[in-house]
Amino acid sequence: MKRRTHFGFVLVFSLISYLCLCSAFYLPGLAPVSFCEDGSGGEDCQTVIQLFVNRLDSVESVLPYEYDVFDFCKDMKETRPSENLGQVLFGERIESSPYKVSFKKDVKCQTVCTKNYQKTNQENVAKLDFLKMGMQLNYQHHWIIDNMPVTWCYDVEDGQKYCNPGFPIGCLVTSDGRAKDACVINSEFNKKNTFYVFNHVDIKITYHNGASEGWRGARLVAATLEPKSIKHADDKHPNCEGGTPMEVPGVFENDVAITYTYSVTFEENNEIKWASRWDYILVSMPHTNIQWFSIMNSLVIVLFLSGMVAMIMLRTLHKDIARYNQVDQADLIKLPPTKEKFSIPYEDAQEESGWKQVHGDVFRPPRKGMVLSVFLGQGTQIFIMTFITLFLACLGFLSPANRGALMTCSVVLWVLLGTPAGYVSARLYKTFGGEKWKTNVLLTALLCPGIVFADFFLMNLILWVEGSSAAIPFGTLVAILALWFGISVPLTFVGAYFGFKKAAIEQPVRTNQIPRQIPEQSFFTKPIPGIVMGGILPFGCIFIQLFFILNSIWSHQMYYMFGFLFLVFIILLITCSEATILLCYFHLCAEDYHWWWRSFLTSGFTAVYLFIYAVHYFFSKLQIVGAASTILYFGYTMIMVLIFFLFTGTIGFFACFWFVNKIYSVVKVD
């Protein structure tokens, strides 16, 4: 029967893992759009393909900018699609473009506009200088067709093709003749101290025809482009077949005219299905093999910890309890019936069973119990939010195609999960013997969210000053405050009401009135070394996955491996629990009963390693320049570290809380 149960558990877990790893990107609310040629369109079939432009960003700067900030061609009838909360928080600013595309209507070297810059006009000088800054920092365009990124695909080493969901404004050849960024792709980009503007794009749109499948029109399955730098002698009759590159001198000595053009071609490909149209982008990102290595590395750590915990639970504790029961039976024969358990007169039993010697102090309320209960309440809220968000993401509900959905889901869940935060905080605070319930519920509702909001607001001020598109509008900030104080805070009060209404958590043993003196501890059982060691193994499970997450945030790469992320989340959960249980057991055996805070800080110290890794990533992987970008990087990193600290600390605390209650309830005092 046990084998069948174990096999069933493995089968269910494998099925869930398989479903999470599947690329089910279009489950919710993303219906395909059909396109038809001019004259045959209708409500169910569009003829015009909208090309939208998104914000421009760079790996050398944290500051993104709207398309309109740069002096590009603009749509005279500019429209903006509706944006969700997540898009606004991420700073996405999508708007219509001046590039007009009709289905199956090829365009050859069409002029969009011409921008003239006169050296005597200060406004022109400022606009051209800002454009040069964008090329120097390698700012990237991000265009969208049919809710799909327009990609620039090019060959990389080992004969592989990489599809980048963006393309640069231009590039720079430095004063010493060194070609930077995209300037290495063309040998004609060789003039020193010169910028080359990519003012022409060849767009190729691939579609799947539905004539043979019973549905009308066609569906777009790919959109790629190739940027080019071409100097047009005549802007009314441009020639896009070749010519000299569009040069912008580093020193503005003569007037400059930049003509922007584009070409569009269509290609039919019925082998690519609409549901898998993102595959050509995702396959070019070589993450899968490294992700499996990360999973196997994490599983080895989990198996090691599981073996250690099993050895303690099944052998050491079982032997301790059996020996205790034998000694206790002998005591009951020799001593009066009122003699309490745990008074073991045998020195060898005391040496091997040190954890039983502190039974009268192990549930003594911790110092700063108010702060600990507040942290645990917030950590519970973050844990539930993270679990639900990742589970929905790995099922495809929060795919990259549904922009901003991940952040929107996280914020909404956090707001609605105020009740468990208030309940857990109040219940534990009451267990600790606290009586200031008003202070407890206010701190639970305001302390950690207030720190995050204050940091976020300061970062937003910097973005406002720099004129970045990532700056959150004032109305959105008011909406966030309304969600916080109008929904989350009242729900926290509701949870705290039920938490204080219930009785305190019953402890399996009584607490002595006089605290027991803690003996001299060895180096490894002292608080700081134990806490520092406790965060190493959990961090070892996540550091590879963390690299890809940081890449998606700061290097603007696309993250889609939510199935792997969900599995790593489960592994992190197990690792934090087992590492904390192991260290908690060793500390109790050393007769150190201060485990409340230590259990929280042991796994919570993983956040310190996260911060150290973020610092290493900043100096080794990024090319960020400027004080504002540096402050923004570390400001947002501190928010991540605080959230991760509460999350991992809560996992370790409740694992240790369960463990301590379990072992002391087995040898419960009568």
PDB file of N, CA, C and O in Angstrom, residues 73-132:
ATOM      1  N   CYS A  73      10.553  59.815 -36.347  1.00  0.00           N
ATOM      2  CA  CYS A  73       9.297  60.130 -37.031  1.00  0.00           C
ATOM      3  C   CYS A  73       8.130  59.726 -36.138  1.00  0.00           C
ATOM      4  O   CYS A  73       8.164  58.666 -35.490  1.00  0.00           O
ATOM      5  N   LYS A  74       7.097  60.551 -36.105  1.00  0.00           N
ATOM      6  CA  LYS A  74       5.969  60.308 -35.199  1.00  0.00           C
ATOM      7  C   LYS A  74       4.686  60.174 -36.001  1.00  0.00           C
ATOM      8  O   LYS A  74       4.541  60.724 -37.101  1.00  0.00           O
ATOM      9  N   ASP A  75       3.760  59.422 -35.430  1.00  0.00           N
ATOM     10  CA  ASP A  75       2.453  59.245 -36.033  1.00  0.00           C
ATOM     11  C   ASP A  75       1.595  60.483 -35.763  1.00  0.00           C
ATOM     12  O   ASP A  75       1.426  60.896 -34.612  1.00  0.00           O
ATOM     13  N   MET A  76       1.062  61.086 -36.824  1.00  0.00           N
ATOM     14  CA  MET A  76       0.254  62.290 -36.650  1.00  0.00           C
ATOM     15  C   MET A  76      -1.048  61.994 -35.913  1.00  0.00           C
ATOM     16  O   MET A  76      -1.572  62.835 -35.190  1.00  0.00           O
ATOM     17  N   LYS A  77      -1.579  60.780 -36.090  1.00  0.00           N
ATOM     18  CA  LYS A  77      -2.807  60.376 -35.399  1.00  0.00           C
ATOM     19  C   LYS A  77      -2.452  59.349 -34.326  1.00  0.00           C
ATOM     20  O   LYS A  77      -2.912  58.211 -34.347  1.00  0.00           O
ATOM     21  N   GLU A  78      -1.626  59.773 -33.402  1.00  0.00           N
ATOM     22  CA  GLU A  78      -1.087  58.847 -32.398  1.00  0.00           C
ATOM     23  C   GLU A  78      -2.178  58.280 -31.499  1.00  0.00           C
ATOM     24  O   GLU A  78      -3.028  59.009 -30.990  1.00  0.00           O
ATOM     25  N   THR A  79      -2.171  56.979 -31.337  1.00  0.00           N
ATOM     26  CA  THR A  79      -3.094  56.282 -30.435  1.00  0.00           C
ATOM     27  C   THR A  79      -2.291  55.399 -29.487  1.00  0.00           C
ATOM     28  O   THR A  79      -1.213  54.914 -29.843  1.00  0.00           O
ATOM     29  N   ARG A  80      -2.824  55.191 -28.303  1.00  0.00           N
ATOM     30  CA  ARG A  80      -2.184  54.336 -27.308  1.00  0.00           C
ATOM     31  C   ARG A  80      -3.151  53.246 -26.881  1.00  0.00           C
ATOM     32  O   ARG A  80      -4.274  53.555 -26.473  1.00  0.00           O
ATOM     33  N   PRO A  81      -2.775  51.983 -26.973  1.00  0.00           N
ATOM     34  CA  PRO A  81      -3.650  50.922 -26.464  1.00  0.00           C
ATOM     35  C   PRO A  81      -3.736  50.987 -24.947  1.00  0.00           C
ATOM     36  O   PRO A  81      -2.868  51.560 -24.278  1.00  0.00           O
ATOM     37  N   SER A  82      -4.796  50.426 -24.406  1.00  0.00           N
ATOM     38  CA  SER A  82      -4.972  50.435 -22.948  1.00  0.00           C
ATOM     39  C   SER A  82      -3.861  49.635 -22.290  1.00  0.00           C
ATOM     40  O   SER A  82      -3.436  48.588 -22.789  1.00  0.00           O
ATOM     41  N   GLU A  83      -3.388  50.128 -21.159  1.00  0.00           N
ATOM     42  CA  GLU A  83      -2.296  49.489 -20.433  1.00  0.00           C
ATOM     43  C   GLU A  83      -2.784  49.027 -19.072  1.00  0.00           C
ATOM     44  O   GLU A  83      -3.553  49.723 -18.407  1.00  0.00           O
ATOM     45  N   ASN A  84      -2.350  47.845 -18.668  1.00  0.00           N
ATOM     46  CA  ASN A  84      -2.719  47.357 -17.340  1.00  0.00           C
ATOM     47  C   ASN A  84      -1.729  47.884 -16.299  1.00  0.00           C
ATOM     48  O   ASN A  84      -0.740  48.541 -16.639  1.00  0.00           O
ATOM     49  N   LEU A  85      -2.003  47.574 -15.043  1.00  0.00           N
ATOM     50  CA  LEU A  85      -1.178  48.092 -13.945  1.00  0.00           C
ATOM     51  C   LEU A  85       0.258  47.617 -14.052  1.00  0.00           C
ATOM     52  O   LEU A  85       1.203  48.378 -13.803  1.00  0.00           O
ATOM     53  N   GLY A  86       0.441  46.357 -14.446  1.00  0.00           N
ATOM     54  CA  GLY A  86       1.793  45.823 -14.561  1.00  0.00           C
ATOM     55  C   GLY A  86       2.614  46.545 -15.608  1.00  0.00           C
ATOM     56  O   GLY A  86       3.809  46.808 -15.403  1.00  0.00           O
ATOM     57  N   GLN A  87       2.003  46.884 -16.749  1.00  0.00           N
ATOM     58  CA  GLN A  87       2.725  47.614 -17.788  1.00  0.00           C
ATOM     59  C   GLN A  87       3.147  48.995 -17.308  1.00  0.00           C
ATOM     60  O   GLN A  87       4.252  49.453 -17.599  1.00  0.00           O
ATOM     61  N   VAL A  88       2.271  49.652 -16.560  1.00  0.00           N
ATOM     62  CA  VAL A  88       2.608  50.983 -16.049  1.00  0.00           C
ATOM     63  C   VAL A  88       3.750  50.885 -15.040  1.00  0.00           C
ATOM     64  O   VAL A  88       4.684  51.692 -15.056  1.00  0.00           O
ATOM     65  N   LEU A  89       3.704  49.887 -14.160  1.00  0.00           N
ATOM     66  CA  LEU A  89       4.760  49.732 -13.164  1.00  0.00           C
ATOM     67  C   LEU A  89       6.090  49.373 -13.806  1.00  0.00           C
ATOM     68  O   LEU A  89       7.157  49.765 -13.310  1.00  0.00           O
ATOM     69  N   PHE A  90       6.051  48.606 -14.893  1.00  0.00           N
ATOM     70  CA  PHE A  90       7.282  48.266 -15.605  1.00  0.00           C
ATOM     71  C   PHE A  90       7.748  49.386 -16.529  1.00  0.00           C
ATOM     72  O   PHE A  90       8.826  49.307 -17.107  1.00  0.00           O
ATOM     73  N   GLY A  91       6.940  50.426 -16.676  1.00  0.00           N
ATOM     74  CA  GLY A  91       7.340  51.559 -17.494  1.00  0.00           C
ATOM     75  C   GLY A  91       7.162  51.353 -18.977  1.00  0.00           C
ATOM     76  O   GLY A  91       7.804  52.031 -19.786  1.00  0.00           O
ATOM     77  N   GLU A  92       6.304  50.418 -19.390  1.00  0.00           N
ATOM     78  CA  GLU A  92       6.049  50.226 -20.818  1.00  0.00           C
ATOM     79  C   GLU A  92       5.140  51.345 -21.318  1.00  0.00           C
ATOM     80  O   GLU A  92       4.111  51.638 -20.710  1.00  0.00           O
ATOM     81  N   ARG A  93       5.526  51.941 -22.436  1.00  0.00           N
ATOM     82  CA  ARG A  93       4.752  53.028 -23.031  1.00  0.00           C
ATOM     83  C   ARG A  93       4.557  52.715 -24.510  1.00  0.00           C
ATOM     84  O   ARG A  93       5.381  53.055 -25.357  1.00  0.00           O
ATOM     85  N   ILE A  94       3.476  52.036 -24.816  1.00  0.00           N
ATOM     86  CA  ILE A  94       3.202  51.590 -26.177  1.00  0.00           C
ATOM     87  C   ILE A  94       2.356  52.638 -26.899  1.00  0.00           C
ATOM     88  O   ILE A  94       1.370  53.142 -26.343  1.00  0.00           O
ATOM     89  N   GLU A  95       2.738  52.957 -28.132  1.00  0.00           N
ATOM     90  CA  GLU A  95       1.997  53.927 -28.934  1.00  0.00           C
ATOM     91  C   GLU A  95       2.090  53.542 -30.404  1.00  0.00           C
ATOM     92  O   GLU A  95       2.953  52.741 -30.801  1.00  0.00           O
ATOM     93  N   SER A  96       1.203  54.087 -31.199  1.00  0.00           N
ATOM     94  CA  SER A  96       1.196  53.783 -32.628  1.00  0.00           C
ATOM     95  C   SER A  96       2.402  54.418 -33.309  1.00  0.00           C
ATOM     96  O   SER A  96       2.953  55.407 -32.839  1.00  0.00           O
ATOM     97  N   SER A  97       2.799  53.824 -34.439  1.00  0.00           N
ATOM     98  CA  SER A  97       3.980  54.291 -35.154  1.00  0.00           C
ATOM     99  C   SER A  97       3.582  54.872 -36.506  1.00  0.00           C
ATOM    100  O   SER A  97       2.477  54.635 -37.002  1.00  0.00           O
ATOM    101  N   PRO A  98       4.490  55.621 -37.138  1.00  0.00           N
ATOM    102  CA  PRO A  98       4.202  56.157 -38.479  1.00  0.00           C
ATOM    103  C   PRO A  98       4.415  55.136 -39.592  1.00  0.00           C
ATOM    104  O   PRO A  98       4.175  55.453 -40.765  1.00  0.00           O
ATOM    105  N   TYR A  99       4.859  53.942 -39.251  1.00  0.00           N
ATOM    106  CA  TYR A  99       5.086  52.903 -40.257  1.00  0.00           C
ATOM    107  C   TYR A  99       3.765  52.206 -40.546  1.00  0.00           C
ATOM    108  O   TYR A  99       3.208  51.520 -39.674  1.00  0.00           O
ATOM    109  N   LYS A 100       3.241  52.367 -41.753  1.00  0.00           N
ATOM    110  CA  LYS A 100       1.935  51.835 -42.130  1.00  0.00           C
ATOM    111  C   LYS A 100       2.108  50.558 -42.951  1.00  0.00           C
ATOM    112  O   LYS A 100       2.863  50.536 -43.930  1.00  0.00           O
ATOM    113  N   VAL A 101       1.373  49.513 -42.547  1.00  0.00           N
ATOM    114  CA  VAL A 101       1.493  48.213 -43.200  1.00  0.00           C
ATOM    115  C   VAL A 101       0.098  47.683 -43.495  1.00  0.00           C
ATOM    116  O   VAL A 101      -0.769  47.671 -42.606  1.00  0.00           O
ATOM    117  N   SER A 102      -0.128  47.259 -44.729  1.00  0.00           N
ATOM    118  CA  SER A 102      -1.368  46.593 -45.129  1.00  0.00           C
ATOM    119  C   SER A 102      -1.047  45.150 -45.478  1.00  0.00           C
ATOM    120  O   SER A 102       0.022  44.854 -46.055  1.00  0.00           O
ATOM    121  N   PHE A 103      -1.952  44.261 -45.176  1.00  0.00           N
ATOM    122  CA  PHE A 103      -1.685  42.838 -45.337  1.00  0.00           C
ATOM    123  C   PHE A 103      -1.429  42.489 -46.800  1.00  0.00           C
ATOM    124  O   PHE A 103      -2.197  42.875 -47.694  1.00  0.00           O
ATOM    125  N   LYS A 104      -0.332  41.763 -47.046  1.00  0.00           N
ATOM    126  CA  LYS A 104       0.091  41.268 -48.363  1.00  0.00           C
ATOM    127  C   LYS A 104       0.322  42.393 -49.364  1.00  0.00           C
ATOM    128  O   LYS A 104       0.260  42.192 -50.578  1.00  0.00           O
ATOM    129  N   LYS A 105       0.602  43.575 -48.867  1.00  0.00           N
ATOM    130  CA  LYS A 105       0.919  44.701 -49.733  1.00  0.00           C
ATOM    131  C   LYS A 105       2.376  45.085 -49.479  1.00  0.00           C
ATOM    132  O   LYS A 105       2.701  45.746 -48.494  1.00  0.00           O
ATOM    133  N   ASP A 106       3.244  44.633 -50.391  1.00  0.00           N
ATOM    134  CA  ASP A 106       4.669  44.902 -50.224  1.00  0.00           C
ATOM    135  C   ASP A 106       4.955  46.392 -50.389  1.00  0.00           C
ATOM    136  O   ASP A 106       4.321  47.085 -51.201  1.00  0.00           O
ATOM    137  N   VAL A 107       5.898  46.856 -49.611  1.00  0.00           N
ATOM    138  CA  VAL A 107       6.333  48.248 -49.673  1.00  0.00           C
ATOM    139  C   VAL A 107       7.834  48.246 -49.945  1.00  0.00           C
ATOM    140  O   VAL A 107       8.583  47.494 -49.307  1.00  0.00           O
ATOM    141  N   LYS A 108       8.261  49.084 -50.879  1.00  0.00           N
ATOM    142  CA  LYS A 108       9.672  49.140 -51.237  1.00  0.00           C
ATOM    143  C   LYS A 108      10.201  50.552 -51.042  1.00  0.00           C
ATOM    144  O   LYS A 108       9.770  51.481 -51.723  1.00  0.00           O
ATOM    145  N   CYS A 109      11.084  50.693 -50.096  1.00  0.00           N
ATOM    146  CA  CYS A 109      11.810  51.949 -49.843  1.00  0.00           C
ATOM    147  C   CYS A 109      10.854  53.142 -49.712  1.00  0.00           C
ATOM    148  O   CYS A 109      10.942  54.118 -50.456  1.00  0.00           O
ATOM    149  N   GLN A 110       9.932  53.020 -48.754  1.00  0.00           N
ATOM    150  CA  GLN A 110       8.960  54.076 -48.500  1.00  0.00           C
ATOM    151  C   GLN A 110       9.537  55.089 -47.510  1.00  0.00           C
ATOM    152  O   GLN A 110      10.055  54.730 -46.453  1.00  0.00           O
ATOM    153  N   THR A 111       9.428  56.366 -47.851  1.00  0.00           N
ATOM    154  CA  THR A 111       9.912  57.420 -46.961  1.00  0.00           C
ATOM    155  C   THR A 111       8.910  57.668 -45.840  1.00  0.00           C
ATOM    156  O   THR A 111       7.704  57.759 -46.085  1.00  0.00           O
ATOM    157  N   VAL A 112       9.406  57.770 -44.620  1.00  0.00           N
ATOM    158  CA  VAL A 112       8.565  58.074 -43.469  1.00  0.00           C
ATOM    159  C   VAL A 112       8.635  59.572 -43.163  1.00  0.00           C
ATOM    160  O   VAL A 112       7.611  60.256 -43.097  1.00  0.00           O
ATOM    161  N   CYS A 113       9.828  60.095 -43.003  1.00  0.00           N
ATOM    162  CA  CYS A 113      10.018  61.522 -42.760  1.00  0.00           C
ATOM    163  C   CYS A 113      11.497  61.836 -42.853  1.00  0.00           C
ATOM    164  O   CYS A 113      12.342  60.933 -42.910  1.00  0.00           O
ATOM    165  N   THR A 114      11.801  63.107 -42.861  1.00  0.00           N
ATOM    166  CA  THR A 114      13.191  63.572 -42.864  1.00  0.00           C
ATOM    167  C   THR A 114      13.378  64.545 -41.707  1.00  0.00           C
ATOM    168  O   THR A 114      12.582  65.470 -41.526  1.00  0.00           O
ATOM    169  N   LYS A 115      14.416  64.319 -40.929  1.00  0.00           N
ATOM    170  CA  LYS A 115      14.728  65.176 -39.794  1.00  0.00           C
ATOM    171  C   LYS A 115      15.970  66.000 -40.124  1.00  0.00           C
ATOM    172  O   LYS A 115      17.032  65.454 -40.441  1.00  0.00           O
ATOM    173  N   ASN A 116      15.834  67.314 -40.069  1.00  0.00           N
ATOM    174  CA  ASN A 116      16.928  68.228 -40.366  1.00  0.00           C
ATOM    175  C   ASN A 116      17.455  68.856 -39.074  1.00  0.00           C
ATOM    176  O   ASN A 116      16.673  69.277 -38.208  1.00  0.00           O
ATOM    177  N   TYR A 117      18.771  68.907 -38.964  1.00  0.00           N
ATOM    178  CA  TYR A 117      19.419  69.462 -37.776  1.00  0.00           C
ATOM    179  C   TYR A 117      20.383  70.561 -38.229  1.00  0.00           C
ATOM    180  O   TYR A 117      21.328  70.299 -38.987  1.00  0.00           O
ATOM    181  N   GLN A 118      20.113  71.771 -37.767  1.00  0.00           N
ATOM    182  CA  GLN A 118      20.956  72.909 -38.102  1.00  0.00           C
ATOM    183  C   GLN A 118      21.844  73.246 -36.908  1.00  0.00           C
ATOM    184  O   GLN A 118      21.381  73.309 -35.768  1.00  0.00           O
ATOM    185  N   LYS A 119      23.114  73.461 -37.210  1.00  0.00           N
ATOM    186  CA  LYS A 119      24.079  73.689 -36.116  1.00  0.00           C
ATOM    187  C   LYS A 119      23.856  75.014 -35.405  1.00  0.00           C
ATOM    188  O   LYS A 119      24.330  75.216 -34.281  1.00  0.00           O
ATOM    189  N   THR A 120      23.103  75.942 -36.067  1.00  0.00           N
ATOM    190  CA  THR A 120      22.834  77.235 -35.425  1.00  0.00           C
ATOM    191  C   THR A 120      21.593  77.218 -34.551  1.00  0.00           C
ATOM    192  O   THR A 120      21.326  78.191 -33.842  1.00  0.00           O
ATOM    193  N   ASN A 121      20.840  76.134 -34.610  1.00  0.00           N
ATOM    194  CA  ASN A 121      19.603  76.012 -33.832  1.00  0.00           C
ATOM    195  C   ASN A 121      19.883  75.192 -32.574  1.00  0.00           C
ATOM    196  O   ASN A 121      20.217  74.001 -32.660  1.00  0.00           O
ATOM    197  N   GLN A 122      19.767  75.829 -31.408  1.00  0.00           N
ATOM    198  CA  GLN A 122      20.089  75.144 -30.154  1.00  0.00           C
ATOM    199  C   GLN A 122      19.165  73.959 -29.887  1.00  0.00           C
ATOM    200  O   GLN A 122      19.594  72.935 -29.341  1.00  0.00           O
ATOM    201  N   GLU A 123      17.907  74.069 -30.274  1.00  0.00           N
ATOM    202  CA  GLU A 123      16.977  72.956 -30.093  1.00  0.00           C
ATOM    203  C   GLU A 123      17.389  71.766 -30.950  1.00  0.00           C
ATOM    204  O   GLU A 123      17.357  70.626 -30.485  1.00  0.00           O
ATOM    205  N   ASN A 124      17.800  72.037 -32.193  1.00  0.00           N
ATOM    206  CA  ASN A 124      18.282  70.956 -33.055  1.00  0.00           C
ATOM    207  C   ASN A 124      19.540  70.317 -32.485  1.00  0.00           C
ATOM    208  O   ASN A 124      19.706  69.095 -32.530  1.00  0.00           O
ATOM    209  N   VAL A 125      20.433  71.145 -31.944  1.00  0.00           N
ATOM    210  CA  VAL A 125      21.664  70.622 -31.353  1.00  0.00           C
ATOM    211  C   VAL A 125      21.347  69.706 -30.172  1.00  0.00           C
ATOM    212  O   VAL A 125      21.938  68.623 -30.018  1.00  0.00           O
ATOM    213  N   ALA A 126      20.389  70.102 -29.328  1.00  0.00           N
ATOM    214  CA  ALA A 126      20.016  69.292 -28.167  1.00  0.00           C
ATOM    215  C   ALA A 126      19.395  67.964 -28.598  1.00  0.00           C
ATOM    216  O   ALA A 126      19.697  66.909 -28.018  1.00  0.00           O
ATOM    217  N   LYS A 127      18.540  68.006 -29.624  1.00  0.00           N
ATOM    218  CA  LYS A 127      17.907  66.773 -30.105  1.00  0.00           C
ATOM    219  C   LYS A 127      18.936  65.811 -30.691  1.00  0.00           C
ATOM    220  O   LYS A 127      18.891  64.605 -30.441  1.00  0.00           O
ATOM    221  N   LEU A 128      19.877  66.339 -31.465  1.00  0.00           N
ATOM    222  CA  LEU A 128      20.893  65.475 -32.061  1.00  0.00           C
ATOM    223  C   LEU A 128      21.837  64.929 -30.994  1.00  0.00           C
ATOM    224  O   LEU A 128      22.258  63.764 -31.069  1.00  0.00           O
ATOM    225  N   ASP A 129      22.164  65.730 -30.008  1.00  0.00           N
ATOM    226  CA  ASP A 129      23.014  65.246 -28.912  1.00  0.00           C
ATOM    227  C   ASP A 129      22.320  64.113 -28.149  1.00  0.00           C
ATOM    228  O   ASP A 129      22.975  63.145 -27.741  1.00  0.00           O
ATOM    229  N   PHE A 130      21.000  64.243 -27.946  1.00  0.00           N
ATOM    230  CA  PHE A 130      20.274  63.181 -27.243  1.00  0.00           C
ATOM    231  C   PHE A 130      20.248  61.910 -28.094  1.00  0.00           C
ATOM    232  O   PHE A 130      20.369  60.794 -27.562  1.00  0.00           O
ATOM    233  N   LEU A 131      20.127  62.065 -29.412  1.00  0.00           N
ATOM    234  CA  LEU A 131      20.166  60.903 -30.303  1.00  0.00           C
ATOM    235  C   LEU A 131      21.543  60.242 -30.262  1.00  0.00           C
ATOM    236  O   LEU A 131      21.657  59.006 -30.242  1.00  0.00           O
ATOM    237  N   LYS A 132      22.596  61.056 -30.218  1.00  0.00           N
ATOM    238  CA  LYS A 132      23.952  60.499 -30.101  1.00  0.00           C
ATOM    239  C   LYS A 132      24.127  59.754 -28.787  1.00  0.00           C
ATOM    240  O   LYS A 132      24.764  58.698 -28.738  1.00  0.00           O
TER     241      LYS A 132
END
